[in-house]
PDB file of C-alpha atoms and ligand atoms in Angstrom:
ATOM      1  CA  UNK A   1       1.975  -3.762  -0.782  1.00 67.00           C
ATOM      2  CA  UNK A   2       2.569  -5.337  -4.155  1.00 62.00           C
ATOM      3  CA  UNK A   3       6.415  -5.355  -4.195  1.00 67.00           C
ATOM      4  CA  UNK A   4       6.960  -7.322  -0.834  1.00 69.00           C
ATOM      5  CA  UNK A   5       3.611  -9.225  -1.645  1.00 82.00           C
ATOM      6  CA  UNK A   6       1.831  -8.523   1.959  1.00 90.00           C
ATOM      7  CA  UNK A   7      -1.844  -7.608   2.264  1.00 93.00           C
ATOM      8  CA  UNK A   8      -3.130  -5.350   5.396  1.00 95.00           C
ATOM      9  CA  UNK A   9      -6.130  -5.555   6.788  1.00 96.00           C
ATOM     10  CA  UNK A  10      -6.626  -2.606   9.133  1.00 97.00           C
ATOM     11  CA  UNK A  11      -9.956  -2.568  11.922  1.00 97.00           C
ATOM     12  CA  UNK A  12     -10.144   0.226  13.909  1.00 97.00           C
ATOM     13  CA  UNK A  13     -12.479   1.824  16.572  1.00 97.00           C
ATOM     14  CA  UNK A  14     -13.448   4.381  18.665  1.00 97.00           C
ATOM     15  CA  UNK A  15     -13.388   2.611  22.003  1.00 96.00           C
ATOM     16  CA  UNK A  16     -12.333   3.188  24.877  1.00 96.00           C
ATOM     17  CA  UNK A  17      -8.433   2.390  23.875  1.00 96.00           C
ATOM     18  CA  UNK A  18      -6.186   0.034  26.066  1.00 95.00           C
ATOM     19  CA  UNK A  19      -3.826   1.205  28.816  1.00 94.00           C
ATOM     20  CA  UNK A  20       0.068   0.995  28.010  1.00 91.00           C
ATOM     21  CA  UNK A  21       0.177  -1.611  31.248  1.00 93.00           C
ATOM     22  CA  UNK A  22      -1.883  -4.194  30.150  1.00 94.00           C
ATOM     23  CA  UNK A  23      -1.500  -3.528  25.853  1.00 93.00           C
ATOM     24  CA  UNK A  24       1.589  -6.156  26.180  1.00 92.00           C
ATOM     25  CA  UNK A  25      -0.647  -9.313  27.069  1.00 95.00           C
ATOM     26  CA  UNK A  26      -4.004  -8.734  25.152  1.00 96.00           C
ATOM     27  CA  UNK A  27      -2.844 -11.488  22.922  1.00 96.00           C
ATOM     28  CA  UNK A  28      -2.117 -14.075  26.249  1.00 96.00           C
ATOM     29  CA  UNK A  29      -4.660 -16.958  26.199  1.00 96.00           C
ATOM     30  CA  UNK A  30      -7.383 -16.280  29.424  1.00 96.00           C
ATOM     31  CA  UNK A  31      -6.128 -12.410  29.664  1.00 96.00           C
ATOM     32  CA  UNK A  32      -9.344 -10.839  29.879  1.00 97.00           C
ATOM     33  CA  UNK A  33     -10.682  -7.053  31.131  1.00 95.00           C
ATOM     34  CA  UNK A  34     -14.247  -8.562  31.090  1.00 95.00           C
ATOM     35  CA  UNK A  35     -16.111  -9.771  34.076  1.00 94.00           C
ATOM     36  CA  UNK A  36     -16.254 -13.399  34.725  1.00 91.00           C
ATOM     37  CA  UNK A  37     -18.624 -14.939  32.743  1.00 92.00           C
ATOM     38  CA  UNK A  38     -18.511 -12.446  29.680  1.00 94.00           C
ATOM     39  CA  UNK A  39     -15.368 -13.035  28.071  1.00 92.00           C
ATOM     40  CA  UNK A  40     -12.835 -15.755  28.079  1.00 95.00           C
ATOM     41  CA  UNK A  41      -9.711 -13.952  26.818  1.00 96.00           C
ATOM     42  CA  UNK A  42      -9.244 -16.202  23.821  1.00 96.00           C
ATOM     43  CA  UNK A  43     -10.416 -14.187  21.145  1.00 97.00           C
ATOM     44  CA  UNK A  44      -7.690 -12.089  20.513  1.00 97.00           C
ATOM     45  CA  UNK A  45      -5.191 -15.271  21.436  1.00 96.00           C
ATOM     46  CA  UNK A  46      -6.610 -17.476  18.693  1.00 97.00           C
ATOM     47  CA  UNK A  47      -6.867 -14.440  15.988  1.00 97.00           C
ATOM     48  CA  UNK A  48      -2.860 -14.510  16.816  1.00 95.00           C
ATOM     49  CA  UNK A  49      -2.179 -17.573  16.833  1.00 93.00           C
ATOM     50  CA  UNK A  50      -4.158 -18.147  13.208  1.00 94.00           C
ATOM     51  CA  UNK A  51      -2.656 -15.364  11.481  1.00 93.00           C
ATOM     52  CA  UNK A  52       0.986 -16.220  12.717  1.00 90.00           C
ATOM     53  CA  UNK A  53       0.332 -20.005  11.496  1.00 88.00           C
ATOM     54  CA  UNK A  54      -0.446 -18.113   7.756  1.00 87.00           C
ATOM     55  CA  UNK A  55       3.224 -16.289   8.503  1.00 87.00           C
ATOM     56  CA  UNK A  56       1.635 -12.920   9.250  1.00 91.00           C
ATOM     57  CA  UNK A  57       1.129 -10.815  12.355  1.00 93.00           C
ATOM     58  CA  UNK A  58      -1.046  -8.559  14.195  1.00 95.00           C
ATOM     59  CA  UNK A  59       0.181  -5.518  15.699  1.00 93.00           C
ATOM     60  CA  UNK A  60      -2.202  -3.117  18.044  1.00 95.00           C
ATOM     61  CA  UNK A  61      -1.968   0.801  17.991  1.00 94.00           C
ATOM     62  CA  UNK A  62      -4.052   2.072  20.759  1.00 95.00           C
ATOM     63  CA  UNK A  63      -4.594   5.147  22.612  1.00 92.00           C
ATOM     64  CA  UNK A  64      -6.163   5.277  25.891  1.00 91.00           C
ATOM     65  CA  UNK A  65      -9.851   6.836  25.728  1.00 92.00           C
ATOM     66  CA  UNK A  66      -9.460   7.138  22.096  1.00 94.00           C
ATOM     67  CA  UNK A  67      -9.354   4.010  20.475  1.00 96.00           C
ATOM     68  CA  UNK A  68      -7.759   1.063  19.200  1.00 97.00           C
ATOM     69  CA  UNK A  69      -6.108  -0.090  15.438  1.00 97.00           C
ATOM     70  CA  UNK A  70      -5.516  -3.365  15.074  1.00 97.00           C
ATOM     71  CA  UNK A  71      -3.461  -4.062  12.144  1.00 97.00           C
ATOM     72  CA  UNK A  72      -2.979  -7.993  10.283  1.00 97.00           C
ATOM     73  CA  UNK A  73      -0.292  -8.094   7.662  1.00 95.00           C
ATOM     74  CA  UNK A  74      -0.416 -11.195   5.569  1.00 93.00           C
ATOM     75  CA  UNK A  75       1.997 -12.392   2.872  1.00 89.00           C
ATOM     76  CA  UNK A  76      -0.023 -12.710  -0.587  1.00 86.00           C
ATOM     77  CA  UNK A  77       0.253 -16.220  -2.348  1.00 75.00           C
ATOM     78  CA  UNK A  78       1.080 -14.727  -6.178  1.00 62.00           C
ATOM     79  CA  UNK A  79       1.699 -17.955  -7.601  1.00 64.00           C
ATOM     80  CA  UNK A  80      -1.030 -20.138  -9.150  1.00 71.00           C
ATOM     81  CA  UNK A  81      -1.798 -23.772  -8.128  1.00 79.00           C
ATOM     82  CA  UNK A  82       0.018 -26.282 -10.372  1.00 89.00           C
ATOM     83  CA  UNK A  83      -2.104 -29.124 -11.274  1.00 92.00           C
ATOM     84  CA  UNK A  84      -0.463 -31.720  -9.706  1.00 95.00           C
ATOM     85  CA  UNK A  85       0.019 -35.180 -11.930  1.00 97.00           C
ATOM     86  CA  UNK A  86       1.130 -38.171 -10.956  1.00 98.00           C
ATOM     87  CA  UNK A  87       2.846 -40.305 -14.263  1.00 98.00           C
ATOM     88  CA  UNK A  88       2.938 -44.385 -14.056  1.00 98.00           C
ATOM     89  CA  UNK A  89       4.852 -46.440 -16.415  1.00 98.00           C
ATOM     90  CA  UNK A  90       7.391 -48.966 -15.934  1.00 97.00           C
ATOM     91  CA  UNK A  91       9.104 -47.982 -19.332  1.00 97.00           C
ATOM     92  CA  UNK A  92      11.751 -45.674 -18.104  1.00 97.00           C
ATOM     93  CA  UNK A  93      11.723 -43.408 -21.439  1.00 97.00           C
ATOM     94  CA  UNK A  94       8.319 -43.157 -22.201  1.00 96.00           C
ATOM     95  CA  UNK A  95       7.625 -41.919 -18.511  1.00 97.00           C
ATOM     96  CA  UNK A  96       9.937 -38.982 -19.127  1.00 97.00           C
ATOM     97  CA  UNK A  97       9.054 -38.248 -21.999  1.00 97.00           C
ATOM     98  CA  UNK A  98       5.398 -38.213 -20.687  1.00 97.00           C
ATOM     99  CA  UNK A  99       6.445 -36.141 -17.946  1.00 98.00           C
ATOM    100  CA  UNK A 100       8.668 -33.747 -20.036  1.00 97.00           C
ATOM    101  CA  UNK A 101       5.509 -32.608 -22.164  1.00 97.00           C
ATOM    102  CA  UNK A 102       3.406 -31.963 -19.296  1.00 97.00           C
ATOM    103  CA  UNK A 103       6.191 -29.851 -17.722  1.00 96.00           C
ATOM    104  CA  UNK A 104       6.631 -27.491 -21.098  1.00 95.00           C
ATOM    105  CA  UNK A 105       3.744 -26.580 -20.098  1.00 94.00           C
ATOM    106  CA  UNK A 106       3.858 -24.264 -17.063  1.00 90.00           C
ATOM    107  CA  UNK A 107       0.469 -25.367 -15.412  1.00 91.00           C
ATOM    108  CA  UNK A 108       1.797 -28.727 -14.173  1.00 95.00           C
ATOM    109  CA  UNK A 109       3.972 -30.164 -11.318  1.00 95.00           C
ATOM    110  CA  UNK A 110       4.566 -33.828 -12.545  1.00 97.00           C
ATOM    111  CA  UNK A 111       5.747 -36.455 -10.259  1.00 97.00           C
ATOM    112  CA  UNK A 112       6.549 -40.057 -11.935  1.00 98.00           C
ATOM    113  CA  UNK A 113       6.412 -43.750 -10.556  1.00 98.00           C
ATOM    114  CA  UNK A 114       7.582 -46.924 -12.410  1.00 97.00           C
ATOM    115  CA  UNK A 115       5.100 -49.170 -10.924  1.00 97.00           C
ATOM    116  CA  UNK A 116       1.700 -49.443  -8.867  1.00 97.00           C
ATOM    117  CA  UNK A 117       2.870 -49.769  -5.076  1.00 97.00           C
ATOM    118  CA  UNK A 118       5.149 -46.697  -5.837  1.00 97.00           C
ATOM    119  CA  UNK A 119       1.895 -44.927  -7.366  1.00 98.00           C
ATOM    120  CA  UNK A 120      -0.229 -45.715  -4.447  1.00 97.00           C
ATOM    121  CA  UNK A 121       2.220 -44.907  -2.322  1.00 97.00           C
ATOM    122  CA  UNK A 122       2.696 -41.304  -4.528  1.00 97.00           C
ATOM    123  CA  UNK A 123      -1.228 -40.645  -4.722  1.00 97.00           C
ATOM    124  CA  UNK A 124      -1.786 -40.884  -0.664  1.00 94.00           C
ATOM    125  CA  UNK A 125       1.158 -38.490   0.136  1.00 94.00           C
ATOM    126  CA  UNK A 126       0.719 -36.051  -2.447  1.00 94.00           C
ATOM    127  CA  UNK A 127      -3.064 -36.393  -3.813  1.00 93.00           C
ATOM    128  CA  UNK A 128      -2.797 -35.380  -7.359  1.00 96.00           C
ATOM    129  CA  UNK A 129      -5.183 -33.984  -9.064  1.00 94.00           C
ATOM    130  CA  UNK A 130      -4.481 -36.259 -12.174  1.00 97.00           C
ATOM    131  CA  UNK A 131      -3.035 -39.784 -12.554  1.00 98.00           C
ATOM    132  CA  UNK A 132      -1.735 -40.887 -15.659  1.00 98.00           C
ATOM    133  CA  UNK A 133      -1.209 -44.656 -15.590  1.00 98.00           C
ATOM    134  CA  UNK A 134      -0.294 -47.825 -17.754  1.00 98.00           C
ATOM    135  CA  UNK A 135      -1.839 -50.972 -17.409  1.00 97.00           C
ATOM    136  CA  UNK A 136       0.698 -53.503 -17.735  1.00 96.00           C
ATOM    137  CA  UNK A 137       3.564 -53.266 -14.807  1.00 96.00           C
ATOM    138  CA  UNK A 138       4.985 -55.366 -12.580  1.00 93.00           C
ATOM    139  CA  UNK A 139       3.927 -54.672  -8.704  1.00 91.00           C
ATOM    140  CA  UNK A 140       0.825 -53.775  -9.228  1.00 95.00           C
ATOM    141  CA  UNK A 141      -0.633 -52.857 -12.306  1.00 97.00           C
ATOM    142  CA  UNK A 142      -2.588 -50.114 -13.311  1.00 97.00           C
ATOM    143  CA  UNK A 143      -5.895 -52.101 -12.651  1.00 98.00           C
ATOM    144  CA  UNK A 144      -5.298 -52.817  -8.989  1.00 97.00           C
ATOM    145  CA  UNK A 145      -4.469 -48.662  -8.855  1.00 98.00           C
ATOM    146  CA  UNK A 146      -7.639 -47.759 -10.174  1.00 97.00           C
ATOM    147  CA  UNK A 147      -9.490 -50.353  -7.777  1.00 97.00           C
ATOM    148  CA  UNK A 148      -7.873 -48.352  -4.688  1.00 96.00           C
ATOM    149  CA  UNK A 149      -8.827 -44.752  -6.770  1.00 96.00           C
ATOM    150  CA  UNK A 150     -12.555 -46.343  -6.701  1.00 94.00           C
ATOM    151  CA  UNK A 151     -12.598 -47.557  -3.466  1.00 94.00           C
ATOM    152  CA  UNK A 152     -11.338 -45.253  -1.698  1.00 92.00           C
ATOM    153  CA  UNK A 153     -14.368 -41.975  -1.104  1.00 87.00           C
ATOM    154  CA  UNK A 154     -11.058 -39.628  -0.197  1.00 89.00           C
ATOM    155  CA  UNK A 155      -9.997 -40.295  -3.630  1.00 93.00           C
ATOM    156  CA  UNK A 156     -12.752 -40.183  -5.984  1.00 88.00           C
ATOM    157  CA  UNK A 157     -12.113 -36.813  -7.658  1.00 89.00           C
ATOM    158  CA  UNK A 158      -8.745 -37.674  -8.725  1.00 95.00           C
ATOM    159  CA  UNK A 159      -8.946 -37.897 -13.202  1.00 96.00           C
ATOM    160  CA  UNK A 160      -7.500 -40.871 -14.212  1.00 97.00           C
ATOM    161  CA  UNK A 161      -6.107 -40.961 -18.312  1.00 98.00           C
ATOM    162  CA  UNK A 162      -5.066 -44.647 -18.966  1.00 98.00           C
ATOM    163  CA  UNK A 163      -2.403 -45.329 -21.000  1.00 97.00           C
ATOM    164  CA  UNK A 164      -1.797 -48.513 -23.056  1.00 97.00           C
ATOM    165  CA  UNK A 165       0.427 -50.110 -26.044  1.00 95.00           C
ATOM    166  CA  UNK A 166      -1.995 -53.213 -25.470  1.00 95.00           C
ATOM    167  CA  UNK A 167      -5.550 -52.797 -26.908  1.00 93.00           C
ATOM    168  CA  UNK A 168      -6.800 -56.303 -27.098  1.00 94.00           C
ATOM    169  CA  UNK A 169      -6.213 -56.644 -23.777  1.00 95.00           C
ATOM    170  CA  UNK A 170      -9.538 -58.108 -21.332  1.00 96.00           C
ATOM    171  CA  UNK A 171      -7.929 -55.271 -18.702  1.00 97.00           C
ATOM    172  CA  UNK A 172      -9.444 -52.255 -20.997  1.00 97.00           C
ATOM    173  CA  UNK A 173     -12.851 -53.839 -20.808  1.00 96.00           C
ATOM    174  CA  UNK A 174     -12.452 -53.966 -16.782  1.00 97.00           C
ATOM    175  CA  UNK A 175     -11.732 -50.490 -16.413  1.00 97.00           C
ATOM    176  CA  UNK A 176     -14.308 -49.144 -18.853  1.00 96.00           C
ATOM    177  CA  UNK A 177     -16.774 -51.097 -16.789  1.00 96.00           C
ATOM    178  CA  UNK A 178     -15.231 -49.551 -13.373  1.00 95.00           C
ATOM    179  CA  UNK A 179     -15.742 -45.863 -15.014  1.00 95.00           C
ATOM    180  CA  UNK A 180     -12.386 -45.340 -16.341  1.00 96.00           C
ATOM    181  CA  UNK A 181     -13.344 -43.919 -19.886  1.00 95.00           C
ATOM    182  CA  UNK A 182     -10.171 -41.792 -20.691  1.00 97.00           C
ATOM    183  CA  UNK A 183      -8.025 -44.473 -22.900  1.00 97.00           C
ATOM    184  CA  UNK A 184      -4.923 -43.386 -24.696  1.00 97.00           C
ATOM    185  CA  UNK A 185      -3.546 -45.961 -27.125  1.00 96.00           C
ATOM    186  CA  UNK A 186      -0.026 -46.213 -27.106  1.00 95.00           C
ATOM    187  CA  UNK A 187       1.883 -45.213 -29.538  1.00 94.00           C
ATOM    188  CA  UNK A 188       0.808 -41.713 -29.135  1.00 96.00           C
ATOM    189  CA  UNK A 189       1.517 -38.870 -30.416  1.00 96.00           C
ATOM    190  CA  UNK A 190       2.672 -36.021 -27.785  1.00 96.00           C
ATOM    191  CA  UNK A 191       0.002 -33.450 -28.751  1.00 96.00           C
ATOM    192  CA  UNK A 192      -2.468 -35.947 -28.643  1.00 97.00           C
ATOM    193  CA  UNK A 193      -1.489 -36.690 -25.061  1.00 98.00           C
ATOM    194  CA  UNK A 194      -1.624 -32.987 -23.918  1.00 97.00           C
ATOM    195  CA  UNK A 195      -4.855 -32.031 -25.717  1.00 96.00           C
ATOM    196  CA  UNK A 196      -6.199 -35.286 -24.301  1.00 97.00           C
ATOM    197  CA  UNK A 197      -5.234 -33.733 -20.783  1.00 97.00           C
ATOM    198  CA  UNK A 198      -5.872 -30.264 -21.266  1.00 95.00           C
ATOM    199  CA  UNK A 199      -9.705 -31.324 -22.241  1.00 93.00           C
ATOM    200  CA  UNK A 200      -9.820 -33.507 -19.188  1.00 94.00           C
ATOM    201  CA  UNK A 201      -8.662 -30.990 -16.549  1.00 91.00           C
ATOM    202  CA  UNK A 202     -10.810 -28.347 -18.171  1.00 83.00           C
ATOM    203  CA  UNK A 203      -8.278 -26.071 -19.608  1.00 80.00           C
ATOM    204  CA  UNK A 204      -9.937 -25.867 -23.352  1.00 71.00           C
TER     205      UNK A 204
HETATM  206  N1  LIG B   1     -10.814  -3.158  20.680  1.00 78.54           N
HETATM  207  C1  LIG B   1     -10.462  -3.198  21.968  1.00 78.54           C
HETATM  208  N2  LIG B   1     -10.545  -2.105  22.756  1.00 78.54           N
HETATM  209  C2  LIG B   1     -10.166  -2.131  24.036  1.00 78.54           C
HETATM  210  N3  LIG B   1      -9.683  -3.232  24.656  1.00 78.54           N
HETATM  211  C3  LIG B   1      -9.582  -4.342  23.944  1.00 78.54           C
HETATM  212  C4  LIG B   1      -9.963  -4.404  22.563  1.00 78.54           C
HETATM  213  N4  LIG B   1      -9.742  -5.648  22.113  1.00 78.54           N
HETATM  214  C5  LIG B   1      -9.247  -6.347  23.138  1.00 78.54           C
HETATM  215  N5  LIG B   1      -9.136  -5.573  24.245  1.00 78.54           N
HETATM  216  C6  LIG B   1      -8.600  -5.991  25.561  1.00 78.54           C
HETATM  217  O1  LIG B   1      -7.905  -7.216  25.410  1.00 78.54           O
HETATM  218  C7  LIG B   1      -8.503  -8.212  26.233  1.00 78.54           C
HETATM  219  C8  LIG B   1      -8.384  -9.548  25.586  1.00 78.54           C
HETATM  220  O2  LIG B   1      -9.156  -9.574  24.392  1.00 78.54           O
HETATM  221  P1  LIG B   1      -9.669 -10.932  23.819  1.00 78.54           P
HETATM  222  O3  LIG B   1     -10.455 -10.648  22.594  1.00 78.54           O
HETATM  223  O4  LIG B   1      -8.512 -11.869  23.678  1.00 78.54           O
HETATM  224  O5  LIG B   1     -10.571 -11.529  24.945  1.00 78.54           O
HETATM  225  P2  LIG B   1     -11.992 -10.990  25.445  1.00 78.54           P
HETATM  226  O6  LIG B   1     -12.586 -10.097  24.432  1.00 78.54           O
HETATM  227  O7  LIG B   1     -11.769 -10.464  26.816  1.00 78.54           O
HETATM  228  O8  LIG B   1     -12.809 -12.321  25.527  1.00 78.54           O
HETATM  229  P3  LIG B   1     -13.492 -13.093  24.310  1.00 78.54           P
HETATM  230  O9  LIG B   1     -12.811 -12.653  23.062  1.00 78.54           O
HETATM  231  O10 LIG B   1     -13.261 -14.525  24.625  1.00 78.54           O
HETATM  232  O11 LIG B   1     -14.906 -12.703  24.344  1.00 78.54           O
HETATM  233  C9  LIG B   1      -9.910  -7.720  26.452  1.00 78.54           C
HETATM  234  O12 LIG B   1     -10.454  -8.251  27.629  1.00 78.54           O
HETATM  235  C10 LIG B   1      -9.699  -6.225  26.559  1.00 78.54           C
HETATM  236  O13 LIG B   1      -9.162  -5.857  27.816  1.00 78.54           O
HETATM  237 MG1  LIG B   2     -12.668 -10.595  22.271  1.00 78.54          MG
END
């Protein structure tokens, strides 16, 4: 069903069907017609309770010595992912702006922080899928983000793109030799930014 965006599964057979007085509670945890032994009454019970947990249902259509349809309805998820990016800079302006040329683009759901607790903070709750951080902030800077990115095995396949208006600095050097090879240099140029993304999240 396209227009209210539900798919239907439909399983039927040519059983034995199931009595009006018992059809009510096939879904009840422990119901069971089997001996003891050969069933335990949870299969139909958990099959419920998943597909309800996914918003859909299951409704039964049975006729006694005929057989039994079982019918799942579940809604359809149309939308795409978003890539999910996470923007750090303390510099109010340039973080917007950072986060304003992502979102022209409709693939990406950008969330910002202005500093590295906020970012850590950010990156446990929401796990992006890209982090796009400065170096040079107060609390925390980008550095001590990356070391908990690298540490931390549940966080490993998050892209990092650092960004930075300071290129002498010994802190580029420490993150090259941690891995971190995407380096913007900032003052960039906006295009440059989101082909620089687009290559890194595979979208060229
Ligand atoms: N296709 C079917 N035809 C006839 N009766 C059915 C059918 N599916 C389920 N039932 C009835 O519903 C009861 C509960 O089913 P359910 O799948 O929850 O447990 P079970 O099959 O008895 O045990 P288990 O799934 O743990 O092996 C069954 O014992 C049976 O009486
Ligand atoms: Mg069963």
């Amino acid at each position: 069903n396209k227009e209210n965006k539900e798919v239907l599964i439909e399983v039927a057979d040519e059983g034995q069907g199931i009595e009006a007085d018992i059809l009510y509670k096939i879904m009840t945890p422990f119901f069971t017609t089997k001996r003891a032994g050969e069933g335990t009454g949870l299969g139909l019970a958990v099959s419920e309770k998943i597909v309800r947990e996914h918003g859909g249902q299951i409704t039964v259509i049975s006729e006694s010595g005929k057989g039994s349809v079982f019918q799942v309805v579940l809604p359809v998820d149309t939308e795409k992912r978003k890539i999910k990016v996470l923007i750090v800079d303390d510099d109010e302006g340039f973080r917007h702006s950072m986060k304003d040329v992502l979102e022209s683009r409709e693939a990406y759901a950008v969330d910002t922080a202005p500093n590295g607790v906020e970012a850590c903070i950010n990156i446990g709750k929401t796990l992006p899928d890209l982090l796009v951080v400065d170096i040079m902030m107060p609390d925390m800077d980008g550095v001590e983000v990356c070391r908990v990115i690298r540490e931390r095995k549940d966080l490993s396949r998050i892209k990092v793109l650092v960004v930075t208006g300071h290129p002498s600095s010994p802190k580029i050097r420490t993150l090259k030799e941690m891995g971190f090879t995407h380096i913007l240099l900032k003052p960039f140029k906006f295009d440059v930014f989101l082909k620089k993304i687009e290559e890194m999240m595979g979208r060229v």
